[in-house]
Amino acid sequence: MLKIDNMLYVYPNSEKGIFGISFSLREGEILAVVGNNGSGKTTLLNRLYAKFGETSAFVPQFFNISPISVRDFVGLGFVRQFKKFQLTHNKEQKARIEEILEIAGLSKISDGLMNKISGGERQIAKIAQSLVIKPKILLLDEPISHLDLSNSMKVLSLIKEICRKENACAIIVLHDIYSVRKFADFVLMLKNGKQFGFCKVADFSDEKVSQLFSFKFG
Amino acid sequence: MKKILFLFFLTIIIMFFSLFCGGYQISFSDFLAGKMSQTDLAVFWNFRFYRILSAALVGAILAMSGLTLQSLFANPLVEPYTLGISGGANLGVTIAAVVFGGVSVVIFGIFGAFCVSALLLFSAFLPNQSSNRILLTGITISYISAGISMLFLSFATSQDIQQVIRWGLGSVENADRQKVLFLTTIFALSFIVLSSKTMIMNVLQFGEDDAKNLGISVKKERIFLLVIASVLTASAVSLCGSIGFVGLLSPHIARKIFGEDNRILLFAATITGALLLSIADLLARTLFIPRELPAGVITGVLGGILFIYLLNKGESKC
C-alpha cells in the first residue's frame, strides 16, 4: 500500500513546485497523472523517486541508448546493486534478466543492438531495464508520447501485466485520455502544481476533463 | 574474445620484432644462439628493450585514460588533450625548461597535469555542473596554458625552446628501467581499478540523467574516474611528452571492432593503444635511419589518416 499525504516541494529560488498532493494506491494498481504542461507531473514523479529510492524505478520521458545488445541494456538496470569489484551479473541476476526479457516479449531480439530496434521496442527495453530490480513502485514519465497506437497499447498492457504479476504499482504520466480510461485504475489530476482531484477512473468524466484542461467539448 | 587475443599476440609479436630493428643491426640468429656481443647486449637492453616496453605501456595508458574520460563525460570527443590535462603538463615542462634551466622536467610536468585535473575536479563540484561545461572548461584551460607557455617561450633561449618543442613532439626514446617500472605500476593498478568500474562506465555513457535514474551517484563516480584518468595521463605525458592522438584514437578504433560494451572495450582499447604506439615507435625509429622521428609524428599523421578512414567507413555510430 502506497500512501502519499500532502506532499509538498518547492524548487529553490522559485515559487514553482507541487503543493499538497495526496493519494493512495494498492499493489497492482495503476495511477494515471494528468494535467497541462507545467502542472507539476514530472516534478511529482521526481519527488516520488527521491522519496522511495531503490524500491522504486523511474523511466524518464527521454533517455539515451548506446549500440549495445538489448540484453546488456536491460542488464544495466542491476548496476545499482553491484558490489564493489563485481564485474558481471551473478546467476540470479542473469536469470532475472532472461525472465524479464521473456515477460516483455524481447527474448527474440535480445541479441539485437539497441540502435537497430524500433522506437516501441526501445521503450519496452527501457521499462524492462528499470524492472529487473523488482521495484515496488514504477514511475513512468509519458512512456507512450512518441509511440503509435498499437505500440502504446503494447507498452501499457505490459506495464499492467507486470504490476499484477510482481505486486508493484505504477504511476504513469499520460496525456492520452483514451489510454487513461483503458488502463488506469485511478486518476490524479494536477493543475498549476496543485491537486485538482483524485478519483477512480470510472469517475473521470468528460466534464472533469474539460474542467481540468479548461476547454469545452463541442 | 578471439579478436582480443589476436590483437594481444600481434602486439607482443610486433614488440618482439622491434627489438631487432633499428639503426644498429642485431641479428636474430645471434640472439637465438645466445651469441650477442657486448655492444649488442647493451643496445638490446639499454636502448631497445625498455623503450619498446614503455612505448606499449604509454600507448595502453593513454588509451585507458581516453576511454575512461570518454565514458565519464558521455562524450566521444574527450581525451587528455581536449580536457587540458596534457596542456597543463606542457606548461609545467615549459616552466621547468625556461625558468629552472631544464631540471626536474618530469616533476613539473606531473605537477602541471595535476593542477589542471584539480581545476577540473573543482569545477565538477560546482552546483548545476554538466559534463559539457566541464569539457568547455577543459578546452579553455588548454588554451590558457598554451598561452602562458608561449609567454614563457618568448623569453627563452633557443636551446630551451628546442628542449620544450622536442618534449612536446612526444617520444619514448629516453626510457630506462625506473620509468618502465613506474609506468607498469601505474598501469597495473589503474587497470584493476578500472575493470571494476566498467559497468558503471557503461551507465555513465548514457549521460547524467539516465545514470542518476539507474541509481548511480554520478558525481562521486565521475570524480573517482577523473582522478584515475588524470594520474594515468599525467604519468604518461610527463615521462614521454605529449604523444598526440592515441588517447582519442584507440578507444574509437576498439569501438569500431568490438562494439560499445566497456567491459570488453577496456581490454580492447588498452591493447589497441599499446599496439598503435608500438608500431608508431617502430616506424619512428626505422623509417629514416639514422634520423629518429618523434613517435608523435607517426601517431598524428598515420593514426589520423587511419582514423578518418575508419570513421567514414560503414554506418555512423557516434
XYZ file of C-alpha atoms in Angstrom:
536
model
C 0.000 0.000 0.000
C 1.402 3.340 -1.086
C 0.119 6.394 0.709
C 1.163 9.945 -0.042
C -0.145 12.574 2.303
C 0.059 16.247 1.494
C 3.300 16.103 -0.452
C 4.997 19.465 -0.881
C 8.029 20.537 -2.859
C 9.150 23.965 -3.953
C 12.065 24.457 -6.327
C 14.888 26.519 -4.820
C 14.684 30.239 -5.680
C 11.306 29.889 -7.305
C 7.640 29.755 -6.482
C 7.049 26.718 -8.610
C 6.674 23.220 -7.266
C 3.972 20.859 -6.124
C 1.639 21.634 -3.264
C -0.487 19.321 -1.187
C -0.555 16.148 -3.238
C -2.343 13.231 -1.566
C -3.342 9.849 -2.879
C -3.147 6.195 -2.017
C -2.615 3.157 -4.148
C -2.569 -0.592 -3.562
C -0.306 -3.202 -5.110
C -1.047 -3.996 -8.725
C -2.926 -0.750 -9.301
C -2.131 1.884 -11.869
C -2.399 5.588 -11.246
C -2.513 7.974 -14.175
C -1.264 11.501 -13.568
C -2.856 14.021 -15.896
C -2.654 17.778 -16.304
C -1.413 20.522 -18.564
C 2.256 21.081 -19.361
C 3.935 22.664 -16.377
C 1.322 21.430 -13.948
C 3.921 19.542 -11.903
C 3.544 15.993 -13.212
C 7.229 15.334 -13.796
C 8.132 17.123 -10.564
C 5.816 14.774 -8.713
C 7.472 11.719 -10.260
C 10.922 13.059 -9.454
C 9.963 13.699 -5.836
C 8.452 10.251 -5.501
C 11.628 8.751 -6.922
C 13.724 10.749 -4.471
C 11.455 9.629 -1.623
C 11.340 5.921 -2.363
C 14.811 5.439 -3.801
C 15.697 1.863 -4.515
C 12.223 0.448 -4.027
C 11.076 2.487 -6.999
C 12.141 2.721 -10.612
C 11.949 5.808 -12.781
C 11.598 5.744 -16.547
C 12.116 9.243 -17.911
C 10.392 10.622 -20.981
C 13.652 10.934 -22.884
C 16.579 8.627 -22.488
C 19.785 7.797 -24.306
C 20.835 4.478 -25.695
C 24.139 3.170 -26.909
C 24.726 0.495 -29.512
C 24.866 -2.416 -27.082
C 22.669 -5.501 -27.184
C 19.159 -5.392 -25.770
C 20.131 -7.965 -23.160
C 23.105 -5.896 -21.991
C 20.974 -2.758 -21.952
C 18.329 -4.411 -19.784
C 21.070 -5.847 -17.563
C 22.351 -2.373 -16.740
C 19.298 -1.981 -14.520
C 21.201 -4.042 -11.959
C 24.105 -1.651 -11.776
C 22.995 -0.023 -8.540
C 23.033 -3.413 -6.836
C 26.516 -4.277 -7.988
C 29.020 -4.852 -5.237
C 32.485 -3.421 -5.393
C 34.643 -5.333 -7.871
C 31.636 -7.219 -9.210
C 32.451 -7.431 -12.887
C 29.444 -9.186 -14.277
C 25.940 -10.324 -13.327
C 25.619 -13.213 -10.913
C 23.441 -16.238 -11.581
C 20.232 -14.881 -10.073
C 20.632 -11.590 -11.850
C 21.170 -13.368 -15.149
C 18.073 -15.467 -14.585
C 16.064 -12.369 -13.742
C 17.224 -10.620 -16.927
C 16.064 -13.584 -19.022
C 12.782 -13.672 -17.122
C 12.079 -10.009 -17.716
C 13.087 -10.276 -21.392
C 10.565 -13.120 -21.678
C 7.768 -11.180 -19.971
C 8.465 -8.092 -22.041
C 8.467 -10.116 -25.253
C 12.041 -9.096 -26.041
C 13.560 -12.596 -25.990
C 13.620 -12.854 -29.759
C 15.542 -9.629 -30.256
C 17.662 -9.799 -27.105
C 20.885 -10.106 -29.100
C 19.964 -7.234 -31.419
C 21.556 -3.847 -30.933
C 19.606 -1.092 -29.202
C 20.095 1.327 -32.101
C 18.674 -1.177 -34.573
C 15.308 -1.858 -32.937
C 12.107 0.159 -33.267
C 11.046 3.029 -31.008
C 8.378 0.905 -29.341
C 10.871 -1.858 -28.621
C 13.329 0.681 -27.211
C 10.667 1.983 -24.854
C 9.852 -1.553 -23.750
C 13.555 -2.299 -23.276
C 13.935 0.805 -21.113
C 10.961 -0.242 -18.989
C 12.363 -3.765 -18.764
C 15.688 -2.282 -17.655
C 14.003 -0.467 -14.788
C 12.066 -3.591 -13.828
C 14.944 -6.017 -13.307
C 15.430 -4.920 -9.704
C 11.767 -5.729 -8.914
C 10.723 -2.243 -7.875
C 7.573 -1.867 -5.799
C 6.717 1.440 -7.415
C 7.135 2.052 -11.115
C 7.290 5.701 -12.150
C 6.838 6.403 -15.846
C 7.011 9.826 -17.435
C 4.957 9.905 -20.641
C 6.054 6.453 -21.768
C 3.893 6.473 -24.879
C 4.071 10.086 -26.017
C 6.053 9.278 -29.150
C 4.568 5.872 -29.964
C 1.782 4.920 -32.346
C -1.457 3.481 -31.010
C -0.584 -0.194 -31.356
C 2.803 0.275 -29.652
C 1.186 2.422 -26.949
C -1.274 -0.327 -26.169
C 1.536 -2.872 -26.132
C 3.565 -0.832 -23.659
C 0.641 -0.101 -21.374
C -0.595 -3.718 -21.379
C 2.909 -4.802 -20.481
C 3.013 -2.378 -17.556
C -0.370 -3.590 -16.360
C 0.610 -7.226 -16.646
C 3.868 -6.726 -14.799
C 2.239 -4.753 -11.997
C -0.203 -7.583 -11.450
C 2.438 -10.305 -11.676
C 5.013 -8.662 -9.426
C 2.745 -6.853 -6.997
C 4.047 -3.456 -7.967
C 2.077 -0.305 -8.523
C 2.659 2.083 -11.388
C 2.326 5.839 -11.521
C 2.190 6.975 -15.121
C 2.099 10.465 -16.553
C -0.240 10.292 -19.535
C -1.594 12.823 -21.998
C -3.871 10.498 -23.857
C -7.289 10.339 -22.185
C -8.211 7.196 -24.125
C -5.227 5.327 -22.646
C -6.038 6.653 -19.185
C -9.575 5.244 -19.374
C -8.356 1.975 -20.841
C -5.511 1.198 -18.447
C -5.539 3.237 -15.259
C -7.322 2.343 -12.046
C -7.111 5.809 -10.528
C -6.551 9.285 -11.883
C -4.641 12.105 -10.215
C -5.379 15.492 -11.744
C -2.867 18.307 -11.363
C -3.298 21.973 -12.156
C -0.604 24.591 -11.544
C 1.220 22.334 -9.115
C -1.887 21.769 -7.007
C -4.090 18.734 -6.757
C -7.212 19.266 -8.830
C -8.679 15.927 -7.956
C -8.087 12.239 -7.278
C -10.648 9.709 -8.342
C -11.360 6.246 -9.686
C -11.051 6.038 -13.426
C -14.792 5.385 -13.681
C -15.421 8.831 -12.213
C -13.009 10.539 -14.624
C -15.814 12.042 -16.672
C -15.697 14.266 -19.739
C -16.840 17.089 -17.509
C -13.800 16.688 -15.299
C -11.524 16.521 -18.333
C -12.906 19.764 -19.713
C -12.627 21.455 -16.317
C -9.065 20.256 -15.804
C -7.830 21.308 -19.221
C -10.061 24.407 -19.347
C -11.872 23.729 -22.566
C -15.382 22.789 -23.654
C -16.383 19.732 -25.651
C -18.210 20.531 -28.885
C 37.377 -12.794 -27.382
C 39.347 -14.327 -30.225
C 39.840 -10.894 -31.732
C 41.231 -9.554 -28.471
C 43.658 -12.453 -28.167
C 44.695 -11.906 -31.766
C 45.375 -8.221 -31.108
C 47.260 -9.103 -27.950
C 49.558 -11.563 -29.678
C 50.001 -9.217 -32.611
C 51.200 -6.568 -30.159
C 53.615 -8.992 -28.498
C 54.977 -10.129 -31.866
C 55.481 -6.572 -33.061
C 57.187 -5.638 -29.798
C 59.481 -8.654 -30.111
C 60.180 -7.943 -33.756
C 61.040 -4.315 -32.968
C 63.849 -5.490 -30.698
C 65.779 -6.417 -33.831
C 65.013 -3.342 -35.905
C 66.765 -0.024 -35.860
C 69.906 1.841 -36.765
C 72.105 -0.728 -35.078
C 71.772 -4.225 -36.536
C 71.245 -7.110 -34.142
C 70.842 -10.384 -35.933
C 68.072 -12.693 -34.887
C 70.197 -15.827 -35.286
C 72.794 -14.414 -32.892
C 70.033 -13.824 -30.393
C 68.747 -17.391 -30.739
C 72.220 -18.817 -30.427
C 72.939 -16.581 -27.443
C 75.974 -15.188 -29.225
C 75.354 -11.491 -28.829
C 78.362 -9.248 -28.438
C 78.796 -6.807 -25.565
C 77.598 -3.907 -27.717
C 74.695 -5.969 -28.988
C 73.568 -6.654 -25.436
C 73.929 -3.041 -24.413
C 71.838 -1.800 -27.338
C 69.383 -4.636 -26.918
C 68.654 -3.966 -23.246
C 69.508 -0.348 -22.621
C 68.210 1.197 -25.794
C 65.550 -1.091 -27.193
C 64.024 -3.300 -24.507
C 62.919 -0.567 -22.120
C 61.988 1.759 -24.911
C 59.725 -0.792 -26.575
C 58.124 -1.704 -23.274
C 57.495 1.890 -22.388
C 56.037 2.614 -25.822
C 53.496 -0.143 -25.326
C 52.790 0.959 -21.749
C 52.348 4.614 -22.651
C 50.048 3.658 -25.515
C 47.990 1.468 -23.210
C 47.871 4.142 -20.514
C 46.778 6.905 -22.881
C 44.138 4.637 -24.401
C 42.772 3.715 -20.981
C 42.708 7.324 -19.952
C 40.931 8.313 -23.153
C 38.333 5.564 -22.791
C 37.667 6.495 -19.169
C 37.285 10.167 -19.973
C 35.032 9.474 -22.941
C 32.615 7.399 -20.947
C 32.657 9.540 -17.825
C 31.812 12.652 -19.801
C 29.483 10.709 -22.129
C 31.251 12.468 -24.956
C 33.222 10.833 -27.776
C 35.381 13.928 -28.362
C 37.069 13.883 -24.994
C 40.668 12.854 -24.443
C 43.562 14.108 -22.312
C 44.184 16.877 -24.841
C 40.718 18.295 -25.113
C 40.480 18.395 -21.340
C 43.682 20.390 -20.999
C 45.456 17.777 -18.875
C 48.210 17.430 -21.458
C 48.286 21.195 -21.812
C 48.903 21.520 -18.079
C 51.784 19.063 -18.300
C 53.168 21.008 -21.236
C 53.070 24.246 -19.279
C 54.832 22.578 -16.363
C 57.581 21.346 -18.655
C 57.954 24.756 -20.270
C 58.355 26.434 -16.903
C 60.887 23.820 -15.825
C 62.894 24.294 -19.008
C 62.763 28.075 -19.202
C 62.817 29.205 -15.598
C 64.732 26.406 -13.915
C 67.071 25.545 -16.737
C 65.714 22.124 -17.528
C 65.883 20.439 -14.126
C 63.109 18.143 -12.892
C 61.128 18.438 -16.105
C 59.138 15.326 -15.268
C 58.122 16.526 -11.837
C 56.976 19.845 -13.221
C 55.066 18.035 -15.947
C 53.218 15.853 -13.475
C 52.571 18.866 -11.305
C 51.105 20.796 -14.239
C 48.854 17.906 -15.224
C 47.596 17.565 -11.677
C 46.909 21.276 -11.360
C 44.624 21.081 -14.392
C 42.931 17.939 -13.059
C 42.389 19.679 -9.743
C 40.786 22.618 -11.547
C 38.547 20.208 -13.459
C 37.619 18.441 -10.235
C 36.875 21.759 -8.602
C 34.633 22.735 -11.476
C 32.943 19.334 -11.243
C 31.903 20.233 -7.694
C 30.181 23.469 -8.679
C 26.393 23.414 -8.442
C 24.395 22.619 -11.595
C 27.500 21.292 -13.260
C 27.114 19.418 -16.526
C 29.616 17.363 -18.465
C 29.544 19.822 -21.346
C 30.521 22.645 -19.045
C 33.415 20.659 -17.599
C 34.511 19.870 -21.129
C 34.384 23.523 -22.140
C 36.320 24.408 -19.012
C 38.967 21.868 -20.000
C 39.252 23.192 -23.542
C 39.596 26.713 -22.189
C 42.252 25.595 -19.720
C 44.281 24.098 -22.549
C 44.143 27.427 -24.395
C 45.157 29.309 -21.279
C 48.095 27.001 -20.588
C 49.173 27.171 -24.223
C 49.074 30.956 -23.940
C 51.172 31.016 -20.787
C 53.618 28.528 -22.333
C 54.086 30.861 -25.269
C 54.632 33.748 -22.895
C 57.465 31.857 -21.211
C 58.864 30.718 -24.527
C 59.073 34.242 -25.843
C 61.577 34.983 -23.064
C 63.507 31.757 -23.535
C 66.812 30.950 -25.176
C 66.716 28.910 -28.361
C 68.178 25.944 -26.501
C 65.308 25.939 -24.012
C 62.813 26.282 -26.816
C 64.332 23.281 -28.522
C 64.021 21.219 -25.369
C 60.374 22.148 -24.900
C 59.475 21.512 -28.528
C 61.329 18.218 -28.531
C 59.356 17.189 -25.485
C 56.120 18.450 -26.956
C 56.551 16.260 -30.015
C 56.416 13.235 -27.820
C 58.862 10.379 -27.776
C 59.701 7.341 -25.725
C 63.405 7.357 -26.566
C 64.688 8.115 -23.087
C 63.142 5.138 -21.371
C 65.004 3.309 -18.639
C 64.257 0.698 -16.043
C 62.877 3.129 -13.478
C 60.477 4.708 -15.926
C 59.224 1.339 -17.082
C 58.701 0.177 -13.505
C 56.834 3.377 -12.688
C 54.625 3.077 -15.771
C 53.967 -0.603 -15.126
C 52.822 0.086 -11.581
C 50.519 2.901 -12.635
C 49.183 0.820 -15.498
C 48.520 -2.313 -13.454
C 46.831 -0.526 -10.557
C 44.589 1.586 -12.764
C 43.687 -1.363 -14.929
C 42.495 -3.339 -11.928
C 40.502 -0.439 -10.518
C 39.013 0.495 -13.873
C 37.977 -3.032 -14.719
C 35.807 -2.964 -11.595
C 34.147 0.202 -12.904
C 33.314 -0.920 -16.425
C 29.613 -1.477 -15.684
C 29.368 1.983 -14.211
C 31.149 3.375 -17.243
C 28.521 1.668 -19.391
C 25.820 3.510 -17.496
C 27.621 6.857 -17.372
C 27.765 6.714 -21.152
C 24.024 7.388 -21.261
C 24.612 10.771 -19.683
C 23.954 12.289 -16.311
C 20.165 11.974 -16.081
C 19.902 8.378 -17.192
C 22.749 7.356 -14.913
C 21.055 9.043 -11.969
C 17.791 7.314 -12.781
C 19.602 3.998 -12.731
C 20.713 4.727 -9.197
C 24.334 5.755 -9.789
C 25.800 8.574 -7.721
C 27.042 10.339 -10.808
C 29.176 12.999 -9.154
C 31.081 10.564 -6.954
C 31.799 8.145 -9.778
C 32.836 10.934 -12.134
C 35.301 12.388 -9.671
C 36.747 8.959 -8.964
C 37.205 8.190 -12.643
C 38.563 11.659 -13.358
C 41.236 11.212 -10.694
C 42.318 7.912 -12.232
C 42.363 9.341 -15.744
C 44.441 12.292 -14.512
C 47.003 10.079 -12.819
C 47.249 7.996 -15.983
C 47.627 10.966 -18.279
C 49.990 12.859 -16.025
C 52.387 9.954 -15.685
C 52.412 9.112 -19.381
C 52.620 12.662 -20.648
C 55.275 13.790 -18.219
C 57.588 10.883 -18.934
C 57.178 10.721 -22.665
C 55.874 14.067 -23.786
C 52.580 14.769 -25.410
C 52.152 11.904 -27.809
C 49.164 13.055 -29.749
C 46.013 11.300 -30.555
C 46.487 7.822 -29.087
C 44.033 8.624 -26.300
C 41.326 9.632 -28.730
C 42.123 7.134 -31.438
C 42.467 3.828 -29.601
C 39.056 3.780 -27.902
C 37.362 4.671 -31.174
C 39.212 2.054 -33.173
C 38.383 -0.501 -30.490
C 34.727 0.551 -30.601
C 34.612 0.036 -34.343
C 35.882 -3.511 -33.932
C 34.467 -4.645 -30.610
C 31.277 -2.661 -30.073
C 30.373 -0.379 -27.209
C 30.458 -2.556 -24.113
C 33.096 -1.084 -21.803
C 33.687 -4.457 -20.168
C 35.243 -5.596 -23.442
C 36.386 -2.169 -24.546
C 38.714 -1.681 -21.608
C 40.795 -4.647 -22.734
C 40.381 -3.870 -26.402
C 41.238 -0.178 -26.207
C 44.217 -0.833 -23.946
C 45.685 -3.372 -26.335
C 44.878 -1.167 -29.329
C 46.722 1.714 -27.673
C 49.750 -0.454 -26.931
C 49.736 -1.784 -30.488
C 49.387 1.666 -32.054
C 52.222 3.212 -30.129
C 54.454 0.161 -30.592
C 54.008 0.401 -34.346
C 54.434 4.168 -34.266
C 57.660 3.894 -32.308
C 58.972 1.148 -34.557
C 58.299 3.274 -37.629
C 59.721 6.360 -35.958
C 62.981 4.539 -35.299
C 63.321 2.825 -38.642
C 61.763 4.970 -41.376
C 64.620 7.441 -41.752
C 67.673 5.711 -40.264
C 69.836 7.221 -38.830
C 67.438 10.046 -38.070
C 64.771 9.278 -35.480
C 61.347 10.813 -35.641
C 59.288 11.584 -32.568
C 56.565 8.935 -32.169
C 54.022 11.750 -32.077
C 54.650 12.374 -35.777
C 53.577 8.857 -36.694
C 50.561 8.710 -34.386
C 49.433 12.104 -35.608
C 49.792 11.546 -39.340
C 49.284 7.821 -39.909
C 46.951 7.374 -36.937
C 44.914 10.314 -38.084
C 44.540 9.010 -41.622
C 43.576 5.575 -40.328
C 41.025 7.146 -38.026
C 39.397 9.255 -40.738
C 39.119 6.131 -42.864
C 37.513 4.106 -40.051
C 35.257 6.979 -39.082
C 33.744 7.345 -42.513
C 33.559 3.680 -43.328
C 30.341 1.826 -42.638
C 27.452 3.294 -40.715
C 27.822 6.015 -38.168
C 27.523 5.177 -34.539
C 28.594 8.301 -32.773
